[in-house]
PDB file of N, CA, C and O in Angstrom:
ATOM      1  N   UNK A 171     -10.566   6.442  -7.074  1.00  0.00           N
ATOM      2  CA  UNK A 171      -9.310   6.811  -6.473  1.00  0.00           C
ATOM      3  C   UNK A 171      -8.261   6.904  -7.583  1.00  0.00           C
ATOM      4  O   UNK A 171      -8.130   5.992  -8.399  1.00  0.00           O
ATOM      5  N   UNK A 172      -7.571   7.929  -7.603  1.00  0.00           N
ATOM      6  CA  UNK A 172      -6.662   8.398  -8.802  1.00  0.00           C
ATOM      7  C   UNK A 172      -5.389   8.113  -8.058  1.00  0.00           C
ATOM      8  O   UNK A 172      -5.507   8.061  -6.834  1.00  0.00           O
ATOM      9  N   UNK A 173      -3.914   7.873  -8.683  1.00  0.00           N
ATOM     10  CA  UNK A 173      -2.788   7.950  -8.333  1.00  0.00           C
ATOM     11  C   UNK A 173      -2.303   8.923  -7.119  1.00  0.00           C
ATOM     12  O   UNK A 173      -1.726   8.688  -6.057  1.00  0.00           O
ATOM     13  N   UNK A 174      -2.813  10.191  -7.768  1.00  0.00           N
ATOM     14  CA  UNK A 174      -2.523  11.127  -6.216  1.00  0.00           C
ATOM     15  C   UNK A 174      -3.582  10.578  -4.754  1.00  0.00           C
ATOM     16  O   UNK A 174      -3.370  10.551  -3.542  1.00  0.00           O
ATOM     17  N   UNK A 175      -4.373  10.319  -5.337  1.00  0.00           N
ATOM     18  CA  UNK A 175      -5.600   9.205  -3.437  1.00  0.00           C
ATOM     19  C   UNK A 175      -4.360   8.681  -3.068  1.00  0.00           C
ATOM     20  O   UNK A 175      -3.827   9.046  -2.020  1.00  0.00           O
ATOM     21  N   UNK A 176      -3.686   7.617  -4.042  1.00  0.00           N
ATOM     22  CA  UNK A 176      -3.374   6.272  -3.544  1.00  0.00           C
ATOM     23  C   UNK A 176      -1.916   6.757  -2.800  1.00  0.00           C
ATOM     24  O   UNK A 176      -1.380   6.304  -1.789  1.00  0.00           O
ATOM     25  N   UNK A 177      -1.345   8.243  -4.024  1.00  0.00           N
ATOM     26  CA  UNK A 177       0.301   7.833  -2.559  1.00  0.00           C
ATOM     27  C   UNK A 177       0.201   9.004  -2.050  1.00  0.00           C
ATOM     28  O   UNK A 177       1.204   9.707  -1.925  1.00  0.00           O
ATOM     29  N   UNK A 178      -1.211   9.483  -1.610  1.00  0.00           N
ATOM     30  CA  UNK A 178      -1.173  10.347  -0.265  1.00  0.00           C
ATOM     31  C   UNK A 178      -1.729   9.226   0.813  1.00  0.00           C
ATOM     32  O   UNK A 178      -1.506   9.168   2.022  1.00  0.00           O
ATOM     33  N   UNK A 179      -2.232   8.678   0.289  1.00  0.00           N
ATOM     34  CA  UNK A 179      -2.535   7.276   1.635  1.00  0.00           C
ATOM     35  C   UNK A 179      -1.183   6.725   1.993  1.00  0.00           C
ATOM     36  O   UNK A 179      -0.654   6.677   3.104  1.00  0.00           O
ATOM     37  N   UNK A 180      -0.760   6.346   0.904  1.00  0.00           N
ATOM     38  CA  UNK A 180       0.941   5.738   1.335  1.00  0.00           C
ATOM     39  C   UNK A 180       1.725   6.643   2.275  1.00  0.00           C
ATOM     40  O   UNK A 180       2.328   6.304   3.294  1.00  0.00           O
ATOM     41  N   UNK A 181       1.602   7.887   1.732  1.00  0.00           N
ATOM     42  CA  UNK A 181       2.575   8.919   2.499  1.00  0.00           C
ATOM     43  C   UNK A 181       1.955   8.378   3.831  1.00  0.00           C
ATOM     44  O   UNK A 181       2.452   7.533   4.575  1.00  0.00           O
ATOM     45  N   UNK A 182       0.518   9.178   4.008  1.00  0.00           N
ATOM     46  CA  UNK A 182      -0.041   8.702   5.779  1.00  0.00           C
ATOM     47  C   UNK A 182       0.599   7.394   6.209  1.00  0.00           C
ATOM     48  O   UNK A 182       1.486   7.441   7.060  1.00  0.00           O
ATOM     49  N   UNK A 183       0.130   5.937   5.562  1.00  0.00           N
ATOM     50  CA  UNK A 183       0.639   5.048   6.522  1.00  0.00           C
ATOM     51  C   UNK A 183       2.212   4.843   6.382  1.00  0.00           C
ATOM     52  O   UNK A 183       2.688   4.057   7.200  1.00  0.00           O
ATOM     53  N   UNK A 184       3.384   5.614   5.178  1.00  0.00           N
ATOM     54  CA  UNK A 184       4.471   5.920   6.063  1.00  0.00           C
ATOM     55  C   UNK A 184       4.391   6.563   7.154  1.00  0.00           C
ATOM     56  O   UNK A 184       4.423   5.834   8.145  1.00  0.00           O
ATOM     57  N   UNK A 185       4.299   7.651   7.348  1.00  0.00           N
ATOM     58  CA  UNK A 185       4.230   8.523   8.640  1.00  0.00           C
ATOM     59  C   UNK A 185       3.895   7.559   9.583  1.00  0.00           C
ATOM     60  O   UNK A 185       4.651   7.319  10.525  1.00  0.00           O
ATOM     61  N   UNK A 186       2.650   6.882   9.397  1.00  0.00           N
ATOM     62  CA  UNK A 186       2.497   6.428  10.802  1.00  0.00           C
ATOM     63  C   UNK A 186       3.071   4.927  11.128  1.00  0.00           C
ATOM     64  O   UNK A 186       3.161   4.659  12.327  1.00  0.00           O
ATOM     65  N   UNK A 187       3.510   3.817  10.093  1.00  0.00           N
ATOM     66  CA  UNK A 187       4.817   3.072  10.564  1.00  0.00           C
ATOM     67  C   UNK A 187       5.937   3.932  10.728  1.00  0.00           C
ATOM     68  O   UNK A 187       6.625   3.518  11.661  1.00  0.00           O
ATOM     69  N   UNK A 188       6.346   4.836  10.268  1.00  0.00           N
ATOM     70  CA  UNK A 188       7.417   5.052  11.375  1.00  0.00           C
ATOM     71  C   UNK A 188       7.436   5.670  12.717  1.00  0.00           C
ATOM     72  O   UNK A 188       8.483   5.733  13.361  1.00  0.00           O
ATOM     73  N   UNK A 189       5.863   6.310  13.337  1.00  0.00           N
ATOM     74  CA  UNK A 189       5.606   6.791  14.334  1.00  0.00           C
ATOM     75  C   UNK A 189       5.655   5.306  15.121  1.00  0.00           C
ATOM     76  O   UNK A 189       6.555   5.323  15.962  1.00  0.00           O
ATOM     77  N   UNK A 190       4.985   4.116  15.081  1.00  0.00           N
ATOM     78  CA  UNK A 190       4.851   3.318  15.287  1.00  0.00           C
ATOM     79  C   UNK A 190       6.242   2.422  15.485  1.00  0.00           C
ATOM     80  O   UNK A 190       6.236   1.613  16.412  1.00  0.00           O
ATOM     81  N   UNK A 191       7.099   2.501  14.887  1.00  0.00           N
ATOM     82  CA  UNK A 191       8.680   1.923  14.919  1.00  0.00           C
ATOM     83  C   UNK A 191       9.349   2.845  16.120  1.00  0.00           C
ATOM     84  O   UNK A 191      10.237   2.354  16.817  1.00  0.00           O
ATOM     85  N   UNK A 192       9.027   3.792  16.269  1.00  0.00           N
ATOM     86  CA  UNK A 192       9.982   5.025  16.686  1.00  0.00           C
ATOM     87  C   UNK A 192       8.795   4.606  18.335  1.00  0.00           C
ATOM     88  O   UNK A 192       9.322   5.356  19.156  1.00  0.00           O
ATOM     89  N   UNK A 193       8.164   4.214  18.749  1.00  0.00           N
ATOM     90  CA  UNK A 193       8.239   3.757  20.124  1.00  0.00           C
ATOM     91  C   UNK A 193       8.843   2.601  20.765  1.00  0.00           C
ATOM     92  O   UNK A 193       8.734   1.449  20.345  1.00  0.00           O
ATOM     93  N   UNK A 194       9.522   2.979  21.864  1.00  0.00           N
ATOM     94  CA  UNK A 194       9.821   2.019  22.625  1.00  0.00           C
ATOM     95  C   UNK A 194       9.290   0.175  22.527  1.00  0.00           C
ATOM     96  O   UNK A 194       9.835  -0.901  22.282  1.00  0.00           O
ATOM     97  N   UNK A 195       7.695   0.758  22.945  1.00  0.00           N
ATOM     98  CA  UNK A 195       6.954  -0.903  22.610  1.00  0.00           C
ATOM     99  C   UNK A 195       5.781  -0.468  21.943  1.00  0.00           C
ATOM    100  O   UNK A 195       4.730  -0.010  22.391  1.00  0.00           O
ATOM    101  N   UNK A 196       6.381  -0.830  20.116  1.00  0.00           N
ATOM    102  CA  UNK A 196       5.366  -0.284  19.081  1.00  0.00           C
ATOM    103  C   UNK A 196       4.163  -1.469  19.258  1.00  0.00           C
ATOM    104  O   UNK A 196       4.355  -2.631  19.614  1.00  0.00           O
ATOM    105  N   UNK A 197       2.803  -0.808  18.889  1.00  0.00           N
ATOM    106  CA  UNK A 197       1.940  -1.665  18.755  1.00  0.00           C
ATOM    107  C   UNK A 197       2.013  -2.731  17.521  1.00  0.00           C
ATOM    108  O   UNK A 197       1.582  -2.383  16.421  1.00  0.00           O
ATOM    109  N   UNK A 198       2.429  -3.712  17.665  1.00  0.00           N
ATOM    110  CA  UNK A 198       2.690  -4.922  16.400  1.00  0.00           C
ATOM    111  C   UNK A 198       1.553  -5.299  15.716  1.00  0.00           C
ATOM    112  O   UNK A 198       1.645  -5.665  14.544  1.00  0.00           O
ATOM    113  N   UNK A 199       0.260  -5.250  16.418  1.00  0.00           N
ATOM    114  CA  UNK A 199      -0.649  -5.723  15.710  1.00  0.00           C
ATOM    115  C   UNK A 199      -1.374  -4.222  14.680  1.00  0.00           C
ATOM    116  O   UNK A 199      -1.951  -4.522  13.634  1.00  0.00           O
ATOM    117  N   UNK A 200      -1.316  -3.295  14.922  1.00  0.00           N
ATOM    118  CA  UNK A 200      -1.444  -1.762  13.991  1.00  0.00           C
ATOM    119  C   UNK A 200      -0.505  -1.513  13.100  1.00  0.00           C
ATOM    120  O   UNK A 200      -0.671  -0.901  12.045  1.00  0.00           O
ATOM    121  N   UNK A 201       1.033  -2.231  13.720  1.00  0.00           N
ATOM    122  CA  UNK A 201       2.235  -2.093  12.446  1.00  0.00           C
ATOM    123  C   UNK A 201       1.775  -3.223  11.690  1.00  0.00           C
ATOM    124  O   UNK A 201       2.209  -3.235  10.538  1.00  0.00           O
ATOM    125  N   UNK A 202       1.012  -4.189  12.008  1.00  0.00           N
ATOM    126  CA  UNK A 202       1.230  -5.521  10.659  1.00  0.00           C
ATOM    127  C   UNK A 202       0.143  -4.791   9.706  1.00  0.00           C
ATOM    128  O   UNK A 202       0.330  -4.727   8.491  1.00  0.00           O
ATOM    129  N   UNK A 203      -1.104  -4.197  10.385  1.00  0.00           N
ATOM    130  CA  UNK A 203      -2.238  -3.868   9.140  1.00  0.00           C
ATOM    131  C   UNK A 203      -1.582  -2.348   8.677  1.00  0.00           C
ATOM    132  O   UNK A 203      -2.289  -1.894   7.776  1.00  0.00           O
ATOM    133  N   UNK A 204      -0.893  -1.784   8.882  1.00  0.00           N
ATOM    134  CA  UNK A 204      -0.519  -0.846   8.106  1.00  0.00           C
ATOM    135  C   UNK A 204       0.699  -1.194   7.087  1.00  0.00           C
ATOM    136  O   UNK A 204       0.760  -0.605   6.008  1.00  0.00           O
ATOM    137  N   UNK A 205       1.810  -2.311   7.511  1.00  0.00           N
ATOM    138  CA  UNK A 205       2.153  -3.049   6.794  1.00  0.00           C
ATOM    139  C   UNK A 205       1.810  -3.564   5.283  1.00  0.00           C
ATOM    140  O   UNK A 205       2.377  -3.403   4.202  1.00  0.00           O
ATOM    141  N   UNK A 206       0.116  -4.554   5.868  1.00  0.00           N
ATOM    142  CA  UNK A 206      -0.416  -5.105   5.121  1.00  0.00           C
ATOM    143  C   UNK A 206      -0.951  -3.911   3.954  1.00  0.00           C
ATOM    144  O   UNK A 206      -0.758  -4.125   2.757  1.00  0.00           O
ATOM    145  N   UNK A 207      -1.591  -2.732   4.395  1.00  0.00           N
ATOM    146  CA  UNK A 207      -2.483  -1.922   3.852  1.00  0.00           C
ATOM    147  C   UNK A 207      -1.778  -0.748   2.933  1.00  0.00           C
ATOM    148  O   UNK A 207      -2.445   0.001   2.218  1.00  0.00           O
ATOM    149  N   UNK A 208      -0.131  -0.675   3.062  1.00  0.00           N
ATOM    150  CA  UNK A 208       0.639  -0.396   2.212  1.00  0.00           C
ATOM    151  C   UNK A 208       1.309  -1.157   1.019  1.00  0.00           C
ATOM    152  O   UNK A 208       1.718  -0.658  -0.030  1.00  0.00           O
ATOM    153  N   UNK A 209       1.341  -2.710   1.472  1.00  0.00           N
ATOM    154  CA  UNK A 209       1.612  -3.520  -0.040  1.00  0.00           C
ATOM    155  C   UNK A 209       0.224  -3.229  -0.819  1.00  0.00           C
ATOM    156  O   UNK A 209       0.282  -3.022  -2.031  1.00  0.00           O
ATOM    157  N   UNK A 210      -0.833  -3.211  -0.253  1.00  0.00           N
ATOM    158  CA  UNK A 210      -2.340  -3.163  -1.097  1.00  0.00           C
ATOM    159  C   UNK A 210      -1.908  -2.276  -1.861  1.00  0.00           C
ATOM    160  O   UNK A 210      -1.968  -2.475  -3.074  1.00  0.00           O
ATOM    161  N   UNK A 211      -1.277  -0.879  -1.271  1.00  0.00           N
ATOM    162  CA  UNK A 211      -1.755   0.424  -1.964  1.00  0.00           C
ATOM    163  C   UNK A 211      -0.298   0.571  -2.962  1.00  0.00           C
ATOM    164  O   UNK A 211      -0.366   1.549  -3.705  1.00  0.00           O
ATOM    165  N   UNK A 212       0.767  -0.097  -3.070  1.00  0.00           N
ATOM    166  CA  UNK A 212       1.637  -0.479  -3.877  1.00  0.00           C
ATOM    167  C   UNK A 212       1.305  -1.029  -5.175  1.00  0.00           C
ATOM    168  O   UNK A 212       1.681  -0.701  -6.300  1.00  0.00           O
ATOM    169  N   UNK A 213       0.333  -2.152  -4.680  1.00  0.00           N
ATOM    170  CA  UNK A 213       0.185  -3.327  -5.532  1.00  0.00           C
ATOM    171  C   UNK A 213      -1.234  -2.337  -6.427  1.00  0.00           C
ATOM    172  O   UNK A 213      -1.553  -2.723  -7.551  1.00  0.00           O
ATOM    173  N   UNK A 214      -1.877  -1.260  -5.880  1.00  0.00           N
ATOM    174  CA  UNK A 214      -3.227  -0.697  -6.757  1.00  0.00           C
ATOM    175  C   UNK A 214      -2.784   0.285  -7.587  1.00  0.00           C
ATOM    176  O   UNK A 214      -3.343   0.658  -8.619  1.00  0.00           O
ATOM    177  N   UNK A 215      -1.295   0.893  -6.903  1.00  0.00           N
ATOM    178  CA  UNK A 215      -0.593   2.323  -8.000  1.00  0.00           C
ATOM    179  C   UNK A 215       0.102   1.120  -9.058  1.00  0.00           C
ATOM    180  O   UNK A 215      -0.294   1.163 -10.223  1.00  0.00           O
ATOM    181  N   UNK A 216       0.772   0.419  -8.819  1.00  0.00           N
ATOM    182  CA  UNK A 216       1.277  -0.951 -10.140  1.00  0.00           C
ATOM    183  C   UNK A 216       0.290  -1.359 -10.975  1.00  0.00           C
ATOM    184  O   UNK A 216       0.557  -1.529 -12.165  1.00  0.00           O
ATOM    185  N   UNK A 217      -0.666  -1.521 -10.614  1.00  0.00           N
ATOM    186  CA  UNK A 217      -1.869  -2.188 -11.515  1.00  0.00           C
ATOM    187  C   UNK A 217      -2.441  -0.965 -12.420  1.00  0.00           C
ATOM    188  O   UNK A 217      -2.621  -1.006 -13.637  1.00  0.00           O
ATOM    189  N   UNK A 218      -2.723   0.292 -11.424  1.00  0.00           N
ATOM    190  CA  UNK A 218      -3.112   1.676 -12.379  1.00  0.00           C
ATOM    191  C   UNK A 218      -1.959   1.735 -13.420  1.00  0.00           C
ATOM    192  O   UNK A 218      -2.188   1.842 -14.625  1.00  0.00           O
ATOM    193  N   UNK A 219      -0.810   1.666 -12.937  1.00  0.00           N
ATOM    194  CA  UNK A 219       0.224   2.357 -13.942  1.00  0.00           C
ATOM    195  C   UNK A 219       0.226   1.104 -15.180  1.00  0.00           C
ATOM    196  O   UNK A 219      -0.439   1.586 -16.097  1.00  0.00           O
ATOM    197  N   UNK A 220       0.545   0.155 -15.455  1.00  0.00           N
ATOM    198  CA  UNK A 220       0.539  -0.602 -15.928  1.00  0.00           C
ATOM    199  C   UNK A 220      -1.226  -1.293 -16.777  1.00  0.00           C
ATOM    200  O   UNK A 220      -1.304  -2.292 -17.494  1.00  0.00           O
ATOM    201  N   UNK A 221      -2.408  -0.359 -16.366  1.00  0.00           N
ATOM    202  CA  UNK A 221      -3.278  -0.199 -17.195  1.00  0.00           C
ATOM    203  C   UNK A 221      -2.938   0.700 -17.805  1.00  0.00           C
ATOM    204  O   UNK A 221      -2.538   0.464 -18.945  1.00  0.00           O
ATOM    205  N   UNK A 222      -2.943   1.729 -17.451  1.00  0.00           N
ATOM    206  CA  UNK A 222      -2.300   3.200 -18.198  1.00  0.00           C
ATOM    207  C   UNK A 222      -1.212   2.677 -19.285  1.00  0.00           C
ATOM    208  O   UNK A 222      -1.321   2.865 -20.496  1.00  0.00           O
ATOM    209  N   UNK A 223      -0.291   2.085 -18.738  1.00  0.00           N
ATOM    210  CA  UNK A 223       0.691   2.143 -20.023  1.00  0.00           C
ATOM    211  C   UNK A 223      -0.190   1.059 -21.020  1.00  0.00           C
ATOM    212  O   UNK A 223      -0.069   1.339 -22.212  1.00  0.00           O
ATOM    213  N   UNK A 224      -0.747   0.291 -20.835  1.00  0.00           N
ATOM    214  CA  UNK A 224      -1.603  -0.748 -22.119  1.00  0.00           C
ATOM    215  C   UNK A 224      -2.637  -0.428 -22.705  1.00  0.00           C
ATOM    216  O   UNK A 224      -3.456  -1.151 -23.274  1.00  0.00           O
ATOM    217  N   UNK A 225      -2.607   1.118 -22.522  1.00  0.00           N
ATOM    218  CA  UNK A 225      -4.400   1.776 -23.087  1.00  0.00           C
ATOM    219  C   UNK A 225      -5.646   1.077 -22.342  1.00  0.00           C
ATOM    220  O   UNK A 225      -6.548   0.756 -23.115  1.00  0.00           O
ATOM    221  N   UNK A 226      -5.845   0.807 -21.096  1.00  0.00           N
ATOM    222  CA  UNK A 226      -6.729   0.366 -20.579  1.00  0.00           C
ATOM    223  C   UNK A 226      -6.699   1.629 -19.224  1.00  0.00           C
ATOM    224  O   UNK A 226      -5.868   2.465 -18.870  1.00  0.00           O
ATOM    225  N   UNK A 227      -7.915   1.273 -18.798  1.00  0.00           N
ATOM    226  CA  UNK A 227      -8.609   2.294 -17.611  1.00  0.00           C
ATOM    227  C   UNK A 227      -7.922   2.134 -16.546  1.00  0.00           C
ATOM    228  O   UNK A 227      -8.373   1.229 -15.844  1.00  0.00           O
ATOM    229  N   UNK A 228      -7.110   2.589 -16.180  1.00  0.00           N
ATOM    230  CA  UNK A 228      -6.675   2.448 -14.422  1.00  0.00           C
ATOM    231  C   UNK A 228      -7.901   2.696 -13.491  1.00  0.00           C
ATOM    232  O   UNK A 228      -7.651   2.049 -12.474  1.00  0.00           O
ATOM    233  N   UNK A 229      -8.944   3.235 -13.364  1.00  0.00           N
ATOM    234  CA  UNK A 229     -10.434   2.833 -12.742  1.00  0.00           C
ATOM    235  C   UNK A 229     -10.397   1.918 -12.640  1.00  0.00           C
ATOM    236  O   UNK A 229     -10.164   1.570 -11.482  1.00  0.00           O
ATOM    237  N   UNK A 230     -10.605   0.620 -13.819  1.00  0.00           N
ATOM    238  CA  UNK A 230     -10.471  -0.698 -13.331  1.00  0.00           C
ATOM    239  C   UNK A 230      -9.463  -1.407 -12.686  1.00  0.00           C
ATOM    240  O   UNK A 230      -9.355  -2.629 -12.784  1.00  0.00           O
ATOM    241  N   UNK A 231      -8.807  -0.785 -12.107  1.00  0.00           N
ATOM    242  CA  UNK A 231      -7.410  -1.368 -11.189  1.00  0.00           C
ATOM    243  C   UNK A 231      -8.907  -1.634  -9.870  1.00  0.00           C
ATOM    244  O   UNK A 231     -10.006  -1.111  -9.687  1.00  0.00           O
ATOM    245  N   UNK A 232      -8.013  -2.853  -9.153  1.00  0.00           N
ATOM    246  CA  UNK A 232      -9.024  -3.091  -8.334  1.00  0.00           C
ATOM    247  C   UNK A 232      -8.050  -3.552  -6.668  1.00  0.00           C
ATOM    248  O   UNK A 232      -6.935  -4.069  -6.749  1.00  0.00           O
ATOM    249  N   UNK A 233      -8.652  -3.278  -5.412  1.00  0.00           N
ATOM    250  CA  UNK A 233      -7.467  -3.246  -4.645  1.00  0.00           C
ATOM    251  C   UNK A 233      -7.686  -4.859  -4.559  1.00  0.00           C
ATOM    252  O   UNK A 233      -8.803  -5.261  -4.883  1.00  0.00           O
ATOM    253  N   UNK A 234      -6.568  -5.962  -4.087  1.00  0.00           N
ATOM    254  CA  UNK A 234      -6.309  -6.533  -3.878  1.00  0.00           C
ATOM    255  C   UNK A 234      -6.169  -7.440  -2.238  1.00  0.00           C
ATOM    256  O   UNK A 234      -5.599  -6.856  -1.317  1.00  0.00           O
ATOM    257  N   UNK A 235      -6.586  -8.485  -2.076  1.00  0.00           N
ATOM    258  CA  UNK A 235      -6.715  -8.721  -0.304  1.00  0.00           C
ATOM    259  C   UNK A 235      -4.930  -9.140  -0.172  1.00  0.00           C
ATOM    260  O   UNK A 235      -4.162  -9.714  -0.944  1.00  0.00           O
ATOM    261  N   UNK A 236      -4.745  -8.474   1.341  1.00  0.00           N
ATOM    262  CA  UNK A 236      -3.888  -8.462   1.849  1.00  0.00           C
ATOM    263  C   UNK A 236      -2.949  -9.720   1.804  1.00  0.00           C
ATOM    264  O   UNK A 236      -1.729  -9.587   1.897  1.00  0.00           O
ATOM    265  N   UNK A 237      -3.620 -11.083   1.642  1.00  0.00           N
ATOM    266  CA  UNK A 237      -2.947 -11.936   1.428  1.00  0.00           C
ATOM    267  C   UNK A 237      -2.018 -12.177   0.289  1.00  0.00           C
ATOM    268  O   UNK A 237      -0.854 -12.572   0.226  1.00  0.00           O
ATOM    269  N   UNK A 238      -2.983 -11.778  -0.670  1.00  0.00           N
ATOM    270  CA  UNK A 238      -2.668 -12.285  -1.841  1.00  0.00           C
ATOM    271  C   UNK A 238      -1.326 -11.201  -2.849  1.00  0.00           C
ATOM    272  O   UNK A 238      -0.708 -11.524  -3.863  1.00  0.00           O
ATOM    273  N   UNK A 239      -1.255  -9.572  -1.851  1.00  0.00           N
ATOM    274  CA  UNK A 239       0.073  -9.315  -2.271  1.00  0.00           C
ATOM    275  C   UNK A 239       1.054  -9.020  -0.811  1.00  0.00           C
ATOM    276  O   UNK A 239       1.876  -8.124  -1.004  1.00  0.00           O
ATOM    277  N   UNK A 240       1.084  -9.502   0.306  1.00  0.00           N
ATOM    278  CA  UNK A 240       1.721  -9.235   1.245  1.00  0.00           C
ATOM    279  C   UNK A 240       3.412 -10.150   0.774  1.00  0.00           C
ATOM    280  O   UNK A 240       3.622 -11.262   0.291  1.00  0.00           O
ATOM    281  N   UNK A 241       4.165  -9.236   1.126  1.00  0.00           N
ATOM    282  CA  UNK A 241       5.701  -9.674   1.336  1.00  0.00           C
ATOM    283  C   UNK A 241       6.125  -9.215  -0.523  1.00  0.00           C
ATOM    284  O   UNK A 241       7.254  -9.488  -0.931  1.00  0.00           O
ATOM    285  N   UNK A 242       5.263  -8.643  -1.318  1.00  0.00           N
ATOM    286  CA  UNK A 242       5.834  -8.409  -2.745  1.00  0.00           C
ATOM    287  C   UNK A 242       7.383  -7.421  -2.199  1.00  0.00           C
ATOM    288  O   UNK A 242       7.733  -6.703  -1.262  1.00  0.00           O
ATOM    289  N   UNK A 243       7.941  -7.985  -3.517  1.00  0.00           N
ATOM    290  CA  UNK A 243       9.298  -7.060  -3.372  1.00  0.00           C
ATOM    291  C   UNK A 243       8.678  -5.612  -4.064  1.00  0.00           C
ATOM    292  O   UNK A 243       7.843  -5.414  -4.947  1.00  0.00           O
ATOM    293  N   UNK A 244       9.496  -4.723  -3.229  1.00  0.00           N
ATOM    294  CA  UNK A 244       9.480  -2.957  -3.524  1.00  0.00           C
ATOM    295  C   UNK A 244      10.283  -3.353  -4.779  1.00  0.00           C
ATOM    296  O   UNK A 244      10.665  -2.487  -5.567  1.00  0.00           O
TER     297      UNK A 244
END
């Protein structure tokens, strides 16, 4: 997965938290894992970019469990 995979996935699960916000009674438990599944994909374009800038492989960027980057600051 190259930089363009990772924020055309982002784009999708924007689109669909805000489809998800924009109802009346959003499903909470589909907004938390898309939530969750957008810090992942934050936290895997940070790790690529930041191999890239140190002469190392962004390939080896590796995704991360939801716990362990949920609530990072943007």
């Amino acid at each position: 997965m190259d930089d363009g995979d990772v924020l055309g996935r982002v784009k999708a699960l924007v689109d669909e938290e805000h489809k998800l916000r924009g109802h009346h009674e959003p499903d909470h438990t589909r907004l938390a894992q898309v939530e969750a599944e957008l810090d992942q994909c934050w936290d895997l374009l940070r790790q690529r970019r930041a191999r890239e800038e140190f002469g190392q492989n962004p390939d080896e960027a590796g995704v991360r469990s939801p716990q362990e980057v949920q609530h990072y600051q943007q």
